Coordinates of C-alpha atoms and ligand atoms in Angstrom, one line a residue:
M1 CA -19.9 73.4 74.2
S2 CA -19.1 73.4 77.9
N3 CA -17.3 76.5 79.3
R4 CA -13.6 76.8 79.2
Y5 CA -13.0 75.9 82.9
D6 CA -14.9 72.6 82.5
R7 CA -12.9 71.8 79.4
L8 CA -9.7 72.7 81.1
K9 CA -10.2 69.9 83.6
N10 CA -9.6 67.5 80.7
Y11 CA -6.1 68.8 80.5
L12 CA -5.2 69.8 84.0
A13 CA -5.1 67.2 86.8
V14 CA -4.3 68.6 90.3
S15 CA -3.6 65.9 92.9
E16 CA -5.9 65.7 95.9
E17 CA -3.2 66.7 98.3
V18 CA -2.3 69.8 96.4
Q19 CA -5.9 70.7 95.8
K20 CA -6.7 70.4 99.5
A21 CA -3.6 72.5 100.5
L22 CA -4.6 75.2 98.0
E23 CA -8.2 75.3 99.3
S24 CA -7.1 75.6 102.9
G25 CA -4.4 78.3 102.2
K26 CA -1.5 76.0 103.0
P27 CA 1.9 76.8 101.3
V28 CA 2.5 74.9 98.1
V29 CA 5.7 74.9 96.0
A30 CA 5.7 73.9 92.3
L31 CA 8.6 71.9 90.9
E32 CA 9.6 71.2 87.3
S33 CA 10.2 67.9 85.5
T34 CA 12.7 68.9 82.7
I35 CA 15.3 68.9 85.5
I36 CA 14.4 65.3 86.2
S37 CA 14.1 63.9 82.6
H38 CA 16.7 66.1 80.9
G39 CA 18.8 67.8 83.6
M40 CA 20.3 64.9 85.5
P41 CA 21.2 61.2 84.9
Y42 CA 19.1 58.3 86.3
P43 CA 18.9 57.4 89.1
R44 CA 20.3 60.6 90.7
N45 CA 17.5 62.5 89.1
V46 CA 14.8 60.5 90.8
E47 CA 16.6 60.5 94.1
T48 CA 17.1 64.3 93.9
A49 CA 13.4 64.9 92.9
L50 CA 12.2 62.9 95.9
N51 CA 14.6 64.5 98.3
V52 CA 13.4 68.0 97.1
E53 CA 9.9 67.0 97.9
R54 CA 10.9 65.8 101.3
I55 CA 12.8 69.1 102.0
I56 CA 9.7 71.1 101.1
R57 CA 7.6 68.9 103.4
D58 CA 10.1 69.3 106.2
H59 CA 9.6 73.1 105.9
G60 CA 5.9 72.8 106.3
A61 CA 4.8 73.2 102.6
V62 CA 3.3 70.8 100.1
P63 CA 5.4 70.0 97.0
A64 CA 3.8 69.9 93.6
T65 CA 6.0 68.3 91.0
I66 CA 4.6 69.2 87.6
A67 CA 4.7 67.2 84.3
I68 CA 2.6 66.3 81.3
I69 CA 1.4 62.8 81.8
K70 CA -0.8 61.2 79.1
G71 CA -2.1 64.4 77.8
K72 CA -2.7 66.1 81.2
M73 CA -0.8 68.8 82.9
T74 CA -0.3 66.9 86.2
V75 CA 0.2 69.1 89.2
G76 CA 1.4 66.9 92.1
C77 CA 3.0 63.9 90.4
T78 CA 3.1 60.7 92.4
K79 CA 6.4 58.9 93.4
E80 CA 5.7 56.4 90.6
Q81 CA 5.3 59.2 88.0
I82 CA 8.6 60.8 89.1
E83 CA 10.3 57.4 88.8
Y84 CA 8.8 57.0 85.3
L85 CA 9.9 60.5 84.2
G86 CA 13.4 59.9 85.5
K87 CA 13.8 56.5 84.0
R88 CA 12.6 57.5 80.6
G89 CA 14.9 60.5 80.6
L90 CA 15.5 62.0 77.2
D91 CA 12.7 59.9 75.7
V92 CA 10.2 62.2 77.4
P93 CA 9.7 65.2 75.1
K94 CA 10.9 68.5 76.5
A95 CA 7.8 70.6 76.7
S96 CA 7.9 74.4 76.3
R97 CA 4.9 76.7 75.7
R98 CA 4.8 76.0 71.9
D99 CA 4.8 72.2 72.5
L100 CA 2.1 72.2 75.1
P101 CA -1.1 72.1 73.0
I102 CA 0.2 69.4 70.7
L103 CA 1.3 67.1 73.5
L104 CA -2.1 67.6 75.3
A105 CA -4.0 67.0 72.1
R106 CA -2.1 63.8 71.4
G107 CA -2.3 62.5 74.9
E108 CA 1.4 62.3 75.3
D109 CA 3.9 62.8 78.1
G110 CA 6.1 65.9 78.5
A111 CA 8.9 67.1 80.8
T112 CA 7.9 70.6 81.8
T113 CA 10.5 73.4 81.5
V114 CA 10.4 76.5 83.7
T115 CA 7.9 77.9 81.1
T116 CA 5.4 75.2 81.2
T117 CA 5.8 74.6 84.9
M118 CA 4.8 78.2 85.4
I119 CA 1.8 77.9 83.1
A120 CA 0.5 74.8 85.0
A121 CA 1.3 76.2 88.4
A122 CA -0.6 79.5 87.6
L123 CA -3.6 77.5 86.3
A124 CA -3.7 75.5 89.5
G125 CA -3.3 78.6 91.7
I126 CA 0.3 78.1 92.9
H127 CA 2.5 81.2 93.2
V128 CA 5.9 79.8 94.2
F129 CA 8.1 77.5 92.1
A130 CA 11.6 76.3 93.1
T131 CA 14.1 75.0 90.6
G132 CA 17.9 75.0 89.8
G133 CA 18.5 77.3 86.9
I134 CA 16.3 79.1 84.3
G135 CA 16.9 79.5 80.6
G136 CA 17.9 82.9 79.2
V137 CA 19.7 84.7 76.4
H138 CA 22.3 82.4 75.0
R139 CA 25.8 83.6 74.2
G140 CA 25.8 84.6 70.5
A141 CA 22.1 85.3 70.6
E142 CA 22.6 88.5 68.6
V143 CA 23.2 86.1 65.6
T144 CA 21.2 82.9 66.6
M145 CA 18.3 84.6 68.3
D146 CA 18.4 81.8 70.9
I147 CA 16.5 83.2 73.8
S148 CA 14.7 80.9 76.1
A149 CA 10.9 81.0 76.3
D150 CA 11.4 81.1 80.1
L151 CA 12.0 84.9 79.9
E152 CA 8.8 85.6 78.1
E153 CA 6.9 83.4 80.6
L154 CA 8.4 85.4 83.5
A155 CA 7.1 88.5 81.7
Q156 CA 3.5 87.2 81.6
T157 CA 2.7 84.5 84.1
P158 CA 2.3 85.4 87.8
V159 CA 4.7 82.9 89.5
M160 CA 7.7 83.6 91.7
V161 CA 10.6 81.5 90.4
I162 CA 13.4 80.7 92.9
C163 CA 16.6 79.6 91.2
A164 CA 20.4 79.8 91.7
G165 CA 20.8 82.4 88.9
C166 CA 21.8 81.4 85.4
K167 CA 24.7 79.5 84.2
S168 CA 27.4 81.1 82.2
I169 CA 26.4 78.9 79.3
L170 CA 24.1 81.9 78.9
D171 CA 25.0 85.6 78.4
I172 CA 24.1 86.7 81.9
G173 CA 24.3 90.4 81.1
L174 CA 21.9 90.1 78.1
T175 CA 19.6 87.9 80.2
L176 CA 19.3 90.7 82.8
E177 CA 18.7 93.3 80.1
Y178 CA 15.9 91.2 78.6
L179 CA 14.3 90.8 82.0
E180 CA 14.5 94.5 82.6
T181 CA 12.8 95.2 79.2
K182 CA 10.1 92.8 80.2
G183 CA 9.6 94.3 83.6
V184 CA 10.6 91.2 85.5
P185 CA 12.1 92.1 88.9
V186 CA 15.3 90.1 89.7
L187 CA 15.8 89.8 93.4
G188 CA 18.9 88.5 95.2
W189 CA 18.4 86.5 98.3
Q190 CA 20.6 88.2 100.9
T191 CA 22.9 89.3 98.2
E192 CA 23.5 92.2 95.8
E193 CA 25.3 90.0 93.3
M194 CA 23.5 87.9 90.7
P195 CA 24.6 84.3 91.4
A196 CA 25.8 82.2 88.5
F197 CA 24.5 78.7 89.4
Y198 CA 27.7 76.9 90.2
T199 CA 29.2 80.0 91.8
T200 CA 28.0 82.8 93.9
H201 CA 30.0 85.3 91.7
S202 CA 28.9 86.5 88.3
G203 CA 30.1 90.1 88.2
F204 CA 26.5 91.3 87.7
K205 CA 24.2 92.9 90.1
V206 CA 20.6 91.9 90.9
D207 CA 18.0 94.7 90.8
Y208 CA 17.2 94.4 94.5
R209 CA 18.6 92.6 97.5
V210 CA 15.9 91.1 99.8
D211 CA 16.7 89.8 103.3
T212 CA 13.5 88.3 104.5
E213 CA 10.9 85.9 103.0
E214 CA 8.1 88.4 103.9
E215 CA 9.8 91.1 101.8
A216 CA 9.9 88.9 98.8
A217 CA 6.3 87.7 99.3
R218 CA 4.9 91.2 99.8
A219 CA 6.6 92.5 96.7
F220 CA 5.1 89.6 94.7
A221 CA 1.6 90.1 96.2
I222 CA 1.7 93.9 95.5
K223 CA 2.7 93.2 91.9
Q224 CA -0.5 91.2 91.5
V225 CA -2.6 93.8 93.3
C226 CA -1.4 96.5 90.9
G227 CA -2.2 94.4 87.9
L228 CA 1.4 94.2 86.8
K229 CA 1.3 90.9 85.0
G230 CA 4.1 88.4 85.1
G231 CA 6.4 86.8 87.7
M232 CA 9.5 87.5 89.6
L233 CA 12.9 85.9 89.9
L234 CA 14.4 85.3 93.3
T235 CA 18.0 84.3 92.9
N236 CA 19.5 82.3 95.7
P237 CA 23.3 81.7 95.7
I238 CA 24.6 78.2 96.0
P239 CA 25.8 77.6 99.6
S240 CA 29.5 78.5 99.6
E241 CA 30.6 75.1 100.8
Y242 CA 29.2 73.6 97.6
A243 CA 30.3 76.4 95.2
M244 CA 32.7 75.5 92.4
D245 CA 35.9 77.2 91.5
L246 CA 35.0 80.0 89.0
D247 CA 37.9 79.5 86.6
Y248 CA 37.5 75.7 86.6
I249 CA 33.8 75.7 85.9
N250 CA 34.1 78.4 83.2
A251 CA 36.8 76.5 81.4
N252 CA 34.5 73.5 81.3
I253 CA 31.5 75.6 80.1
D254 CA 33.7 77.0 77.3
A255 CA 34.7 73.5 76.2
A256 CA 31.1 72.3 76.3
L257 CA 30.0 75.4 74.2
K258 CA 32.7 74.7 71.7
E259 CA 31.7 71.1 71.2
C260 CA 28.1 72.1 71.0
E261 CA 28.9 74.4 68.1
E262 CA 31.2 71.9 66.4
L263 CA 28.5 69.2 66.5
G264 CA 26.0 71.7 65.1
I265 CA 23.5 71.1 67.9
K266 CA 20.5 73.4 67.6
G267 CA 17.3 74.5 69.2
K268 CA 15.8 72.8 72.3
K269 CA 18.6 70.3 72.3
I270 CA 21.3 72.9 73.2
T271 CA 20.6 73.3 76.9
P272 CA 20.3 69.5 77.8
F273 CA 23.5 68.9 75.7
L274 CA 25.4 71.5 77.6
L275 CA 24.2 70.3 81.0
D276 CA 25.2 66.8 80.3
K277 CA 28.6 67.7 78.7
I278 CA 29.5 69.9 81.7
Q279 CA 28.6 67.0 84.1
K280 CA 30.8 64.6 82.1
L281 CA 33.7 67.1 81.8
T282 CA 33.8 67.8 85.5
G283 CA 33.6 64.1 86.5
G284 CA 30.3 64.6 88.2
A285 CA 31.4 67.5 90.5
S286 CA 29.0 69.9 88.8
L287 CA 26.2 67.4 89.3
E288 CA 26.8 67.4 93.1
A289 CA 26.8 71.2 93.1
N290 CA 23.6 71.2 91.0
I291 CA 21.9 68.9 93.5
Q292 CA 22.9 70.9 96.5
L293 CA 21.7 74.2 95.0
V294 CA 18.3 72.7 94.1
Y295 CA 17.9 71.5 97.8
N296 CA 18.8 75.0 98.9
N297 CA 16.2 76.6 96.6
A298 CA 13.5 74.1 97.7
A299 CA 14.0 75.1 101.3
L300 CA 13.8 78.8 100.5
G301 CA 10.8 78.1 98.2
A302 CA 8.9 76.5 101.1
R303 CA 9.7 79.5 103.4
V304 CA 8.6 82.1 100.8
A305 CA 5.4 80.1 100.1
A306 CA 4.7 80.1 103.8
A307 CA 5.3 83.9 103.9
M308 CA 2.9 84.3 101.0
A309 CA 0.2 82.1 102.6
A310 CA 0.5 84.2 105.8
L311 CA -0.1 87.4 103.8
C312 CA -3.5 86.0 102.7
D313 CA -4.6 85.1 106.2
Ligands
PSU401 N1 19.2 75.3 83.2 C1 19.6 74.5 84.1 N2 19.0 73.3 84.4 C2 17.9 72.9 83.7 C3 17.4 73.8 82.7 C4 18.0 75.0 82.5 O1 20.6 74.8 84.8 O2 17.4 71.9 83.9 C5 16.1 73.5 82.0 C6 14.9 74.2 82.6 O3 13.8 73.3 82.5 C7 14.7 75.4 81.7 C8 15.1 74.8 80.4 O4 13.4 75.9 81.7 O5 16.2 73.9 80.6 C9 15.4 75.9 79.4 O6 15.6 75.3 78.1 P1 15.9 76.3 76.8 O7 17.2 76.9 77.1 O8 15.9 75.3 75.7 O9 14.8 77.3 76.9
MN402 MN1 16.6 77.9 73.0

């Protein structure tokens, strides 16, 4: 049998543009596809994904949208593939770590979550990944044990994930405790407070405030040099002009959680259900906030990737 790296090529397809950028030490930013297929409605999802790629390019980095396409982890999706993922929406299976081997074996498609996007990014050699929000410890997890695989991935896979914090559909305090146990540093971009996705305010503190891209990039590089496995979380508050009213969004989140429980929705369907419900309850206002915070994270991701590339020069 051929060696593992030869065989891996059957399941990992890196686009020529991304491959060339990596070989020449140019900054590359990974992007996930669950946010496209499950996180936003068509056609805003496709429009957003393409704008995110453009923003990353405008900041001098190369975007690498990641998805499972016909049994291959595809790093650097084409415009047509992004359109396909957005149009098929919920029909594309949500792919977390446990789903990955089966989807690859069957030659199927999959929308990569934060977890599987980190896995494919690390295999391709990409260290920076920008998205909207991560999964975490759900409210009531002391009974349901619903803890996103994203947290375990951050504990073991060396990728810096840039997000706008986590939504209060999650238990933010318990999510931070879990990350602490797993040794995942939680950094705040020019803030001491952990942002809560739609709002800059959560009432929780990040572990460390960072004020420059270089500071974040160096800490990440040193983590790798010291052999401390796993990634880092860089939380970037939504720009204040797009932030939502705290009481308004929390009331809608509570209503969405109540309906989720009443309908008996379980497992991997919970997060997409809540995202969709909140969008409907807020008449689309939360979708606008969501889009703007993703743009903001893409720009920071490109700058951090540039700082990381500069360290390697
Ligand atoms: N949170 C968001 N938007 C998202 C997700 C989470 O605000 O799109 C997606 C991400 O892909 C994340 C996944 O990795 O949901 C987590 O799902 P679960 O909670 O089932 O682990
Ligand atoms: Mn879950």
